XYZ file of C-alpha atoms in Angstrom:
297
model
C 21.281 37.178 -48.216
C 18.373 35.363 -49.170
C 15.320 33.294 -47.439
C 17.774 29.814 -48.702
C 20.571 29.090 -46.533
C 22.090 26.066 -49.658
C 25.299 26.935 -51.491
C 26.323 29.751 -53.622
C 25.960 28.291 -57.421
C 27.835 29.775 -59.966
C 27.504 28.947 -63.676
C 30.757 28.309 -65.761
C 31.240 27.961 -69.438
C 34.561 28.629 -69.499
C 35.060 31.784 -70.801
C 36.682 34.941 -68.732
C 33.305 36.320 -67.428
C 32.514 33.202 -66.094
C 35.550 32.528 -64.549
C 35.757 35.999 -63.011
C 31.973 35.045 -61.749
C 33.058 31.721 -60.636
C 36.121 33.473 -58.372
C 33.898 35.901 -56.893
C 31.407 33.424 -55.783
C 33.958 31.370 -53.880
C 34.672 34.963 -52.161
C 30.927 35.614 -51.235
C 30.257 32.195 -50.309
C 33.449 32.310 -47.629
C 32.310 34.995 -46.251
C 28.936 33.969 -45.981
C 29.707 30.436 -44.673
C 28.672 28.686 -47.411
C 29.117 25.977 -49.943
C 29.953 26.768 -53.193
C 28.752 25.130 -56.009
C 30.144 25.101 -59.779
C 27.678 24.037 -62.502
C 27.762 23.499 -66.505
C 24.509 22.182 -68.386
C 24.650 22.426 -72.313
C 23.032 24.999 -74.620
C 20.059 24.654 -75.735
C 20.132 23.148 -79.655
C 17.262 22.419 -82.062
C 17.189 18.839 -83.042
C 19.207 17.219 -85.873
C 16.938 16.129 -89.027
C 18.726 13.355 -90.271
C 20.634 10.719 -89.413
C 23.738 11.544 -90.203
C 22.759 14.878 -88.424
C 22.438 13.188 -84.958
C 25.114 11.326 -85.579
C 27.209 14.830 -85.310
C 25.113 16.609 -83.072
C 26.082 13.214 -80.603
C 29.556 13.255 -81.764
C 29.471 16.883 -80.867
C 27.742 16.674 -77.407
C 30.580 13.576 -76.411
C 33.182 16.744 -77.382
C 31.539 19.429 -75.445
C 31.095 16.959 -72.725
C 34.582 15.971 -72.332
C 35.763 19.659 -72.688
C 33.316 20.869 -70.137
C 34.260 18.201 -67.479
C 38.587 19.198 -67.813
C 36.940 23.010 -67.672
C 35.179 22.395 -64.389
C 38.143 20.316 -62.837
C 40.330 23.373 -63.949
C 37.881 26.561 -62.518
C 37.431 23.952 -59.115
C 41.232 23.679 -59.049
C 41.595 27.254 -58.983
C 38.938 28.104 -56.603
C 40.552 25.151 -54.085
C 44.061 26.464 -54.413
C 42.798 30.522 -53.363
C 40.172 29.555 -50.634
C 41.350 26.216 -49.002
C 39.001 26.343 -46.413
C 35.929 26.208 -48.845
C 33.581 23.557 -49.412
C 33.603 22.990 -53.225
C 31.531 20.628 -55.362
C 30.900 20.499 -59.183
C 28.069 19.573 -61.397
C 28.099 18.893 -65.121
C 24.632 17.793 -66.442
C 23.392 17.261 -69.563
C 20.259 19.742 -69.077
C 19.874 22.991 -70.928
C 21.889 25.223 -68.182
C 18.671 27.424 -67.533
C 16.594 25.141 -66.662
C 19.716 23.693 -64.590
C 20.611 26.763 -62.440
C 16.649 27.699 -62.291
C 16.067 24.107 -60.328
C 19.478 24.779 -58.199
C 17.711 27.630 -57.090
C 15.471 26.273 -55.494
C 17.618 25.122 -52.477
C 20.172 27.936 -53.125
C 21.167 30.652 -51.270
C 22.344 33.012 -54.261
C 22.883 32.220 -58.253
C 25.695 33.893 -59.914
C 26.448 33.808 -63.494
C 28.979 35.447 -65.696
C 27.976 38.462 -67.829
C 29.014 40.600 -70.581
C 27.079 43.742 -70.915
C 23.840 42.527 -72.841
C 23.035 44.594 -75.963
C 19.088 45.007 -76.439
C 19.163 42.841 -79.101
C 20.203 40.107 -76.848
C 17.824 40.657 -74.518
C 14.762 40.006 -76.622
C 15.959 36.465 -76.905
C 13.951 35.300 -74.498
C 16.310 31.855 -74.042
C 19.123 34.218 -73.277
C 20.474 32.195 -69.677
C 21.063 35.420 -67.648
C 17.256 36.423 -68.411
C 15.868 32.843 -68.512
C 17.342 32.168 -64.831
C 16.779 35.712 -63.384
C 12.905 35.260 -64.289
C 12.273 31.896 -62.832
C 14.793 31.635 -60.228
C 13.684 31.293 -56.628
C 16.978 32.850 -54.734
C 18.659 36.114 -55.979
C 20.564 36.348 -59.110
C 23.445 37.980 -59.822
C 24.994 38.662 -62.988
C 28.421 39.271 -62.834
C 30.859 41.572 -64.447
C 33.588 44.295 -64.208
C 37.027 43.485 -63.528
C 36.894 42.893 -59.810
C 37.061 39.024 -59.165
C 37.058 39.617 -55.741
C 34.620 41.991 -53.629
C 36.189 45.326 -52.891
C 35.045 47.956 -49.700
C 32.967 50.482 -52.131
C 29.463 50.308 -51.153
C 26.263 48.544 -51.927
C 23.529 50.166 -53.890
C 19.568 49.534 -53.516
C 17.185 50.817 -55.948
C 13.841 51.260 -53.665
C 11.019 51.037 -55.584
C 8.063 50.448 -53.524
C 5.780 48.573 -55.948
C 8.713 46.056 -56.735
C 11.138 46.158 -54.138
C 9.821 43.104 -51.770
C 11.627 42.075 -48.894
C 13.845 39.588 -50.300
C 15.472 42.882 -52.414
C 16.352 45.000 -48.692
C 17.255 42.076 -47.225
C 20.104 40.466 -49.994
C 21.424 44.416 -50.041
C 21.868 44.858 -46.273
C 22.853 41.152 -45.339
C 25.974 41.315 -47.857
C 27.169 45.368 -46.746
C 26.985 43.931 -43.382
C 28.962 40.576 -43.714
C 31.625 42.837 -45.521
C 31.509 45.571 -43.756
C 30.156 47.975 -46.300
C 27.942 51.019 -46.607
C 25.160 51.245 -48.144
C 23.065 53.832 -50.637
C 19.843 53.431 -50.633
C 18.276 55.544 -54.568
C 14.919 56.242 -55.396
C 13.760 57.772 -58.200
C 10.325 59.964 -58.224
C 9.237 62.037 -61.204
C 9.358 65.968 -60.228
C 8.103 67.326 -63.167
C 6.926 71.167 -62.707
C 4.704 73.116 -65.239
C 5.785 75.936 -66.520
C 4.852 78.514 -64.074
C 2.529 80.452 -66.435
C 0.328 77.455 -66.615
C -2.519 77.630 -65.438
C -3.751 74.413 -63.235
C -6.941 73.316 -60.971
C -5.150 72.737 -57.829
C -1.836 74.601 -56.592
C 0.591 71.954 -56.020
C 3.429 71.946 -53.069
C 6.089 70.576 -54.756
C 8.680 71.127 -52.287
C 6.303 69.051 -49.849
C 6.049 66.253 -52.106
C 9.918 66.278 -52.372
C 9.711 66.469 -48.613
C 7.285 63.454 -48.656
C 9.491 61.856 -50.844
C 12.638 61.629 -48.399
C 10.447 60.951 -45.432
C 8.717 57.661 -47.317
C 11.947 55.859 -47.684
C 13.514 57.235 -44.546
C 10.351 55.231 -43.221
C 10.718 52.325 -45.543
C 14.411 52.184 -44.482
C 14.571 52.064 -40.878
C 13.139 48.408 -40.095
C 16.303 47.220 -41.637
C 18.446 50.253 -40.064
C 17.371 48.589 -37.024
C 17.740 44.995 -37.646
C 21.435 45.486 -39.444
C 22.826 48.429 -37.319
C 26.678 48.344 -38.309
C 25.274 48.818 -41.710
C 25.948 52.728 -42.474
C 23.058 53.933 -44.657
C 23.068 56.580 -47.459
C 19.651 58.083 -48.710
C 19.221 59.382 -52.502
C 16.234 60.509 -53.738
C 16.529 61.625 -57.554
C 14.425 63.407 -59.673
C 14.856 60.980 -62.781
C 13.730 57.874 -64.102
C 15.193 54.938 -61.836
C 17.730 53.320 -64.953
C 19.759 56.443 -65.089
C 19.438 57.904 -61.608
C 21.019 54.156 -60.336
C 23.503 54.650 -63.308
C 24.356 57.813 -61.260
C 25.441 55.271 -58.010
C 26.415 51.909 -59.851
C 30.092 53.260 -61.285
C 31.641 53.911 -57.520
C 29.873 50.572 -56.109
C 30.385 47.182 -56.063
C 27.064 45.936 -56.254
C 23.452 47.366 -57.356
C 20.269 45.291 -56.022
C 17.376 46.257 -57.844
C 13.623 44.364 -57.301
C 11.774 42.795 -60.160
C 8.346 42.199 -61.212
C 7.985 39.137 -60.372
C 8.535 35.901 -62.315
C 7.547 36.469 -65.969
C 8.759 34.569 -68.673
C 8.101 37.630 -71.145
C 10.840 39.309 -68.847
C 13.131 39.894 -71.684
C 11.047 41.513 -73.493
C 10.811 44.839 -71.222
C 13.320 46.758 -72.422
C 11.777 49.456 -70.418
C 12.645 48.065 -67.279
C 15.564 49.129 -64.650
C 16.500 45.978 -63.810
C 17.340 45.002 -67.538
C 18.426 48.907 -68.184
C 20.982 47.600 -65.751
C 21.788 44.435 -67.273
C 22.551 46.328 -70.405
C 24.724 49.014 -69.007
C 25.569 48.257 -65.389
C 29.325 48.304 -65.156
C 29.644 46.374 -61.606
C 27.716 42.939 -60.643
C 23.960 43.342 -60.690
C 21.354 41.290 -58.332
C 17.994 40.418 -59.254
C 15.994 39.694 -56.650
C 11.691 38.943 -57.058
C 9.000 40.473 -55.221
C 6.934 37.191 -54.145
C 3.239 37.723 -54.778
C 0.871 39.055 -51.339
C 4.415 39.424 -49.783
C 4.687 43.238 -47.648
């Protein structure tokens, strides 16, 4: 799924996205092979001004602490009891939870988190945990949602951009339709805009061989991993719309929509403008983020 072969780590909070995330982890890592890992860090807080303030804010941090450790014992006695054959740790650490999952990563083969849809207001806080992790994260992210807690047999859907799809993106997409059996749709989106025909221009264009082109560039870009995962069965899209709405299009009879990103940029929730948080905002099924690493093809 990813160039790390660690455990799947999920982030928990205890509330019913997280717990949905935390289920479908254990299902991916299973299949996969792997560990699973379940992981709480705190929020991040400003610091008391007083002393009677810290007093609190440490009275308050014992509470959460204690409530976080019978929540984790709980979501790892539920994960034991429906995959018994699953190696299952858990980690509670006192670190903001960003910066926790962001250094999991490292040795990780995926991150999940749970995931409400994201309204664009929340997605200019930049400290949002979802963003934070998805832009510094060094394995895929996914942010869960939907109401499957377990992976169904509707496809996989990869948006192919060729400026920020990198390998890691075509690789995470075929390796999970081919451990479960899936198919696969591969989308791009070019722009086909036509001037009126009256208009007068320099140059005649072909635009029925640039469609042509179109189809024939990913057909290309597709078939080193049609060769290297051949039980994977391969759909090609190529819409004439900008790449948020024509992967809407694909998303709503999938299970799960890989999209590239940019790279990592800590001004990444700022870009409203951008598929893969166009996605985060709307995407009803479980979204991966996965980086394009600098110089890579």
């Amino acid at each position: 799924m990813s160039t790390g072969t660690g455990a799947v780590v999920v982030g928990v909070d205890g509330t019913t996205a997280s717990r949905g995330a935390a289920r479908w982890a254990a299902a991916v890592a299973e299949k996969f092979g792997a560990p699973l890992e379940i992981v709480n860090g705190r929020h991040a807080t400003g610091r008391p001004l007083t002393d009677a303030a810290a007093a609190l804010w440490a009275a308050a941090v014992a509470a959460q602490r204690e409530s976080a450790e019978t929540m984790l014992k709980s979501i790892e006695e539920e994960i034991r009891g429906d995959f018994a054959s699953l190696e299952v740790s858990t980690l509670l650490s006192d670190e903001p939870v960003d910066v926790l999952l962001t250094s999991r990563s490292r040795r990780a083969r995926l991150v999940v988190l749970g995931s409400d849809e994201m309204t664009p207001a929340a997605a200019l806080v930049i400290g949002s945990t979802t963003l934070a992790v998805s832009a510094h994260s060094a394995c895929p992210v996914i942010a869960w949602r939907g109401s499957n807690a377990l992976p169904t047999n509707q496809p996989v859907v990869l948006g192919v951009d060729y400026e920020h799809t990198g390998p890691d993106a075509f690789r995470a997409a075929f390796d999970f339709a081919d451990r479960f059996g899936l198919g696969l749709n591969a989308v791009h989106a070019w722009s086909a805009f036509r001037p009126p025909v009256d208009a007068i221009t320099p140059y005649g264009v072909d635009w029925d061989a640039l469609e042509a082109l179109q189809w024939q560039n990913l057909l290309n870009t597709l078939d080193p991993w049609t060769e290297l995962y051949p039980n994977v069965g391969v759909t090609l899209f190529v819409e004439t719309e900008a790449a948020g709405k024509a992967l809407m299009h694909h998303v709503a009879d999938s299970q799960l929509v890989v999209v590239g990103s940019r790279g990592r940029n800590a001004l990444a929730g700022a870009l409203l403008g951008s598929t893969s948080l166009n996605l985060l905002h709307h995407s009803p099924v479980p979204v991966m983020l996965c980086h394009k690493v600098s110089g890579a093809a």
